[in-house]
Amino acid sequence: MVKLEHSGLIPQIGITPFKERLPWIGGDLQTLRDTFVDDRIHLSDEDPIKIQVPSKLNSISTKEYLIAFLNKPPKSQQIKGLVLMIHGLGGSSRRRGLRRMAFSLIESGFAVLRVNLRGASPGREFASGTYSANCNSDIFPVIQKARDILDLLIKKEELVSKYSPLFGVGISLGGTILLNACLEFGLSFNRPALDGLVCISSPLDLAECSASIERIRNKLYQTWLLNRLIRQTLEDPFGIKDSERDLLVRESIRTFPKIASIRAFDSIITAPRWGFKNVDIYYKEASPLKTLLSRNSIKLPNTFFIQALDDPWVPPNGAKTLKEKVNNNQLSYKMEILLTNKGGHNGFHSVNGCWGDDVVKSWLLRCSSSS
């Protein structure tokens, strides 16, 4: 049996176990809370940072960029480190949950770099195409830009120490994306890409996750996500292929989806755009679980997974399997997995606010103090 959050990790980072609070009872309401409630978090989106990424247009002359925003603690406060944050499927740097978590980290002394992936808005006009679960060619320049920002903060003496760390936090698919980048980086360069990584409600097996979101009970979720993905695709200022457009939307009503599942979208758009022969190969090769289980020597950052067992989108099986390996000392790399009975998909809304935000903040503070 896999032990849940009452194991040693909770007291180590100084927080109490998760408890739901009214009215956010059950995995679905936990998941939907940030859709219903605006916490009125203000983070400046001024002075966007452009991060050049490889062009997907097969054009040497066309430069493409991702857009990010850097938010720092007040000038009177020295910075403990930099946190690179990546949003989930259909999201952006402006999603409520991401902004709230970023604000919590900033209040604790971290600078935060909120990145918009290829296709997300803001930044839709600067990059063609859309992102995937394995878009390492985009993420490597992002990590390098974050390192450059850290170096600049060191030169300006804004950091607590010149050894201040660079952390990554990925929400939902954002965690999968960062994890895949860290796996390839570690295997290629034999050193960790980051000083620590947090993956919250992140898919480890894409095929299993796709099957989960296609359940009848998740029809509204899938329709909502699918509409966002199709809109991002159709809004591409560089244009899309007529063949792609014809497969995505009905001719008679251009705004009505012609496809009925995220798997279909990935088959038409994601897999071929990122060089995969078909969607099954894409799901297999872009799922980090197999690599984590099959390679016992990977230069990974200290990695932390947070997963609720009642997540309606992402099955917990991958996280449970990893936790069993960790408990049995079958993995050589440092990894911590926190499972909760409740919490939904990136929910974790508790009596004193968002418990998930507190866990991430406490874990990163512990890592920064030991770096």
mmCIF file of C-alpha atoms in Angstrom, residues 217-368:
data_model
loop_
_atom_site.group_PDB
_atom_site.id
_atom_site.type_symbol
_atom_site.label_atom_id
_atom_site.label_comp_id
_atom_site.label_asym_id
_atom_site.label_seq_id
_atom_site.Cartn_x
_atom_site.Cartn_y
_atom_site.Cartn_z
ATOM 1 C CA ARG A 217 -18.292 12.042 -16.715
ATOM 2 C CA ASN A 218 -15.591 14.354 -18.101
ATOM 3 C CA LYS A 219 -17.432 15.437 -21.248
ATOM 4 C CA LEU A 220 -17.768 19.081 -20.117
ATOM 5 C CA TYR A 221 -14.086 19.240 -19.129
ATOM 6 C CA GLN A 222 -12.968 17.824 -22.457
ATOM 7 C CA THR A 223 -15.233 20.162 -24.440
ATOM 8 C CA TRP A 224 -13.904 23.183 -22.537
ATOM 9 C CA LEU A 225 -10.269 22.183 -23.070
ATOM 10 C CA LEU A 226 -10.857 21.268 -26.694
ATOM 11 C CA ASN A 227 -12.477 24.610 -27.483
ATOM 12 C CA ARG A 228 -9.482 26.440 -25.991
ATOM 13 C CA LEU A 229 -7.001 24.327 -27.959
ATOM 14 C CA ILE A 230 -8.868 24.810 -31.231
ATOM 15 C CA ARG A 231 -9.176 28.547 -30.650
ATOM 16 C CA GLN A 232 -5.426 28.829 -29.970
ATOM 17 C CA THR A 233 -4.751 26.900 -33.167
ATOM 18 C CA LEU A 234 -7.105 28.929 -35.363
ATOM 19 C CA GLU A 235 -5.754 32.223 -33.982
ATOM 20 C CA ASP A 236 -2.245 31.464 -35.260
ATOM 21 C CA PRO A 237 -1.177 34.723 -36.985
ATOM 22 C CA PHE A 238 1.184 32.722 -39.192
ATOM 23 C CA GLY A 239 -1.786 30.725 -40.479
ATOM 24 C CA ILE A 240 -2.634 27.032 -40.453
ATOM 25 C CA LYS A 241 -2.919 24.465 -43.216
ATOM 26 C CA ASP A 242 -6.271 24.178 -44.951
ATOM 27 C CA SER A 243 -6.175 20.452 -44.283
ATOM 28 C CA GLU A 244 -5.812 21.112 -40.530
ATOM 29 C CA ARG A 245 -8.616 23.656 -40.520
ATOM 30 C CA ASP A 246 -10.945 21.328 -42.406
ATOM 31 C CA LEU A 247 -10.366 18.570 -39.858
ATOM 32 C CA LEU A 248 -10.871 20.852 -36.844
ATOM 33 C CA VAL A 249 -14.070 22.749 -37.619
ATOM 34 C CA ARG A 250 -17.246 22.204 -39.592
ATOM 35 C CA GLU A 251 -17.552 24.039 -42.871
ATOM 36 C CA SER A 252 -21.060 25.349 -42.150
ATOM 37 C CA ILE A 253 -20.324 26.691 -38.659
ATOM 38 C CA ARG A 254 -16.653 27.643 -38.441
ATOM 39 C CA THR A 255 -16.670 28.043 -34.668
ATOM 40 C CA PHE A 256 -18.172 24.617 -33.932
ATOM 41 C CA PRO A 257 -15.656 21.807 -33.305
ATOM 42 C CA LYS A 258 -15.691 18.989 -35.795
ATOM 43 C CA ILE A 259 -13.659 16.716 -33.542
ATOM 44 C CA ALA A 260 -14.831 15.375 -30.202
ATOM 45 C CA SER A 261 -11.705 14.554 -28.206
ATOM 46 C CA ILE A 262 -8.287 15.825 -27.189
ATOM 47 C CA ARG A 263 -6.846 12.607 -28.597
ATOM 48 C CA ALA A 264 -8.286 13.554 -31.995
ATOM 49 C CA PHE A 265 -6.751 17.024 -31.673
ATOM 50 C CA ASP A 266 -3.388 15.505 -30.809
ATOM 51 C CA SER A 267 -3.684 13.150 -33.769
ATOM 52 C CA ILE A 268 -4.442 15.986 -36.205
ATOM 53 C CA ILE A 269 -2.315 18.789 -34.750
ATOM 54 C CA THR A 270 0.105 17.970 -31.946
ATOM 55 C CA ALA A 271 1.713 14.705 -33.073
ATOM 56 C CA PRO A 272 2.469 15.620 -36.714
ATOM 57 C CA ARG A 273 3.563 19.169 -35.873
ATOM 58 C CA TRP A 274 6.163 17.852 -33.440
ATOM 59 C CA GLY A 275 7.484 15.117 -35.702
ATOM 60 C CA PHE A 276 5.661 12.066 -34.356
ATOM 61 C CA LYS A 277 4.351 9.506 -36.858
ATOM 62 C CA ASN A 278 1.019 9.152 -35.064
ATOM 63 C CA VAL A 279 -0.694 9.973 -31.794
ATOM 64 C CA ASP A 280 0.133 6.608 -30.192
ATOM 65 C CA ILE A 281 3.849 7.137 -30.755
ATOM 66 C CA TYR A 282 3.519 10.708 -29.470
ATOM 67 C CA TYR A 283 1.804 9.582 -26.273
ATOM 68 C CA LYS A 284 4.380 6.839 -25.749
ATOM 69 C CA GLU A 285 7.490 8.931 -26.361
ATOM 70 C CA ALA A 286 6.252 12.095 -24.616
ATOM 71 C CA SER A 287 5.208 10.242 -21.441
ATOM 72 C CA PRO A 288 7.990 10.618 -18.863
ATOM 73 C CA LEU A 289 6.964 7.650 -16.686
ATOM 74 C CA LYS A 290 8.645 4.955 -18.790
ATOM 75 C CA THR A 291 11.950 6.833 -18.815
ATOM 76 C CA LEU A 292 11.771 7.460 -15.069
ATOM 77 C CA LEU A 293 11.210 3.764 -14.407
ATOM 78 C CA SER A 294 13.629 2.357 -16.988
ATOM 79 C CA ARG A 295 16.638 4.624 -16.438
ATOM 80 C CA ASN A 296 18.043 4.289 -12.940
ATOM 81 C CA SER A 297 20.757 6.873 -13.467
ATOM 82 C CA ILE A 298 19.500 10.253 -14.651
ATOM 83 C CA LYS A 299 20.868 13.653 -13.693
ATOM 84 C CA LEU A 300 17.513 15.018 -12.589
ATOM 85 C CA PRO A 301 16.865 17.953 -10.294
ATOM 86 C CA ASN A 302 15.449 17.130 -6.878
ATOM 87 C CA THR A 303 11.879 16.512 -8.074
ATOM 88 C CA PHE A 304 8.624 16.821 -6.141
ATOM 89 C CA PHE A 305 5.251 15.484 -7.326
ATOM 90 C CA ILE A 306 1.914 16.517 -5.817
ATOM 91 C CA GLN A 307 -1.047 14.386 -6.865
ATOM 92 C CA ALA A 308 -4.602 13.904 -5.545
ATOM 93 C CA LEU A 309 -6.209 10.482 -5.797
ATOM 94 C CA ASP A 310 -9.558 12.077 -6.715
ATOM 95 C CA ASP A 311 -8.130 14.087 -9.629
ATOM 96 C CA PRO A 312 -10.850 13.827 -12.299
ATOM 97 C CA TRP A 313 -8.394 14.518 -15.156
ATOM 98 C CA VAL A 314 -5.075 12.850 -14.328
ATOM 99 C CA PRO A 315 -5.059 9.261 -12.988
ATOM 100 C CA PRO A 316 -2.733 8.861 -9.986
ATOM 101 C CA ASN A 317 -1.316 5.479 -11.071
ATOM 102 C CA GLY A 318 1.974 6.872 -12.356
ATOM 103 C CA ALA A 319 2.649 8.858 -9.195
ATOM 104 C CA LYS A 320 1.715 5.845 -7.061
ATOM 105 C CA THR A 321 4.113 3.620 -9.002
ATOM 106 C CA LEU A 322 6.923 6.118 -8.571
ATOM 107 C CA LYS A 323 6.202 6.453 -4.866
ATOM 108 C CA GLU A 324 6.418 2.682 -4.400
ATOM 109 C CA LYS A 325 9.824 2.728 -6.126
ATOM 110 C CA VAL A 326 10.969 5.591 -3.893
ATOM 111 C CA ASN A 327 9.714 3.826 -0.753
ATOM 112 C CA ASN A 328 11.606 0.675 -1.758
ATOM 113 C CA ASN A 329 14.803 2.627 -2.589
ATOM 114 C CA GLN A 330 14.660 1.468 -6.200
ATOM 115 C CA LEU A 331 15.513 4.849 -7.727
ATOM 116 C CA SER A 332 18.958 6.419 -7.585
ATOM 117 C CA TYR A 333 17.802 9.994 -8.184
ATOM 118 C CA LYS A 334 16.180 12.235 -5.579
ATOM 119 C CA MET A 335 12.415 12.266 -5.857
ATOM 120 C CA GLU A 336 9.574 12.993 -3.445
ATOM 121 C CA ILE A 337 5.922 12.161 -4.121
ATOM 122 C CA LEU A 338 3.073 13.595 -2.065
ATOM 123 C CA LEU A 339 -0.279 11.850 -2.537
ATOM 124 C CA THR A 340 -3.518 13.129 -1.045
ATOM 125 C CA ASN A 341 -6.922 11.459 -0.931
ATOM 126 C CA LYS A 342 -8.618 14.710 -1.884
ATOM 127 C CA GLY A 343 -7.716 17.853 -3.806
ATOM 128 C CA GLY A 344 -8.941 17.415 -7.372
ATOM 129 C CA HIS A 345 -6.889 18.620 -10.323
ATOM 130 C CA ASN A 346 -4.601 21.406 -9.137
ATOM 131 C CA GLY A 347 -7.185 22.297 -6.512
ATOM 132 C CA PHE A 348 -6.128 21.715 -2.889
ATOM 133 C CA HIS A 349 -8.349 24.528 -1.574
ATOM 134 C CA SER A 350 -8.383 24.365 2.209
ATOM 135 C CA VAL A 351 -9.457 26.386 5.243
ATOM 136 C CA ASN A 352 -6.540 28.812 5.162
ATOM 137 C CA GLY A 353 -6.420 29.289 1.403
ATOM 138 C CA CYS A 354 -4.744 27.061 -1.154
ATOM 139 C CA TRP A 355 -2.913 24.240 0.582
ATOM 140 C CA GLY A 356 -1.121 23.357 -2.666
ATOM 141 C CA ASP A 357 0.434 26.828 -2.828
ATOM 142 C CA ASP A 358 1.656 26.446 0.753
ATOM 143 C CA VAL A 359 3.174 23.031 0.044
ATOM 144 C CA VAL A 360 5.058 24.275 -3.020
ATOM 145 C CA LYS A 361 6.298 27.362 -1.169
ATOM 146 C CA SER A 362 7.438 25.336 1.864
ATOM 147 C CA TRP A 363 9.205 22.731 -0.254
ATOM 148 C CA LEU A 364 11.059 25.365 -2.288
ATOM 149 C CA LEU A 365 12.036 27.259 0.870
ATOM 150 C CA ARG A 366 13.485 24.044 2.279
ATOM 151 C CA CYS A 367 15.405 23.413 -0.953
ATOM 152 C CA SER A 368 16.709 26.990 -1.136
#
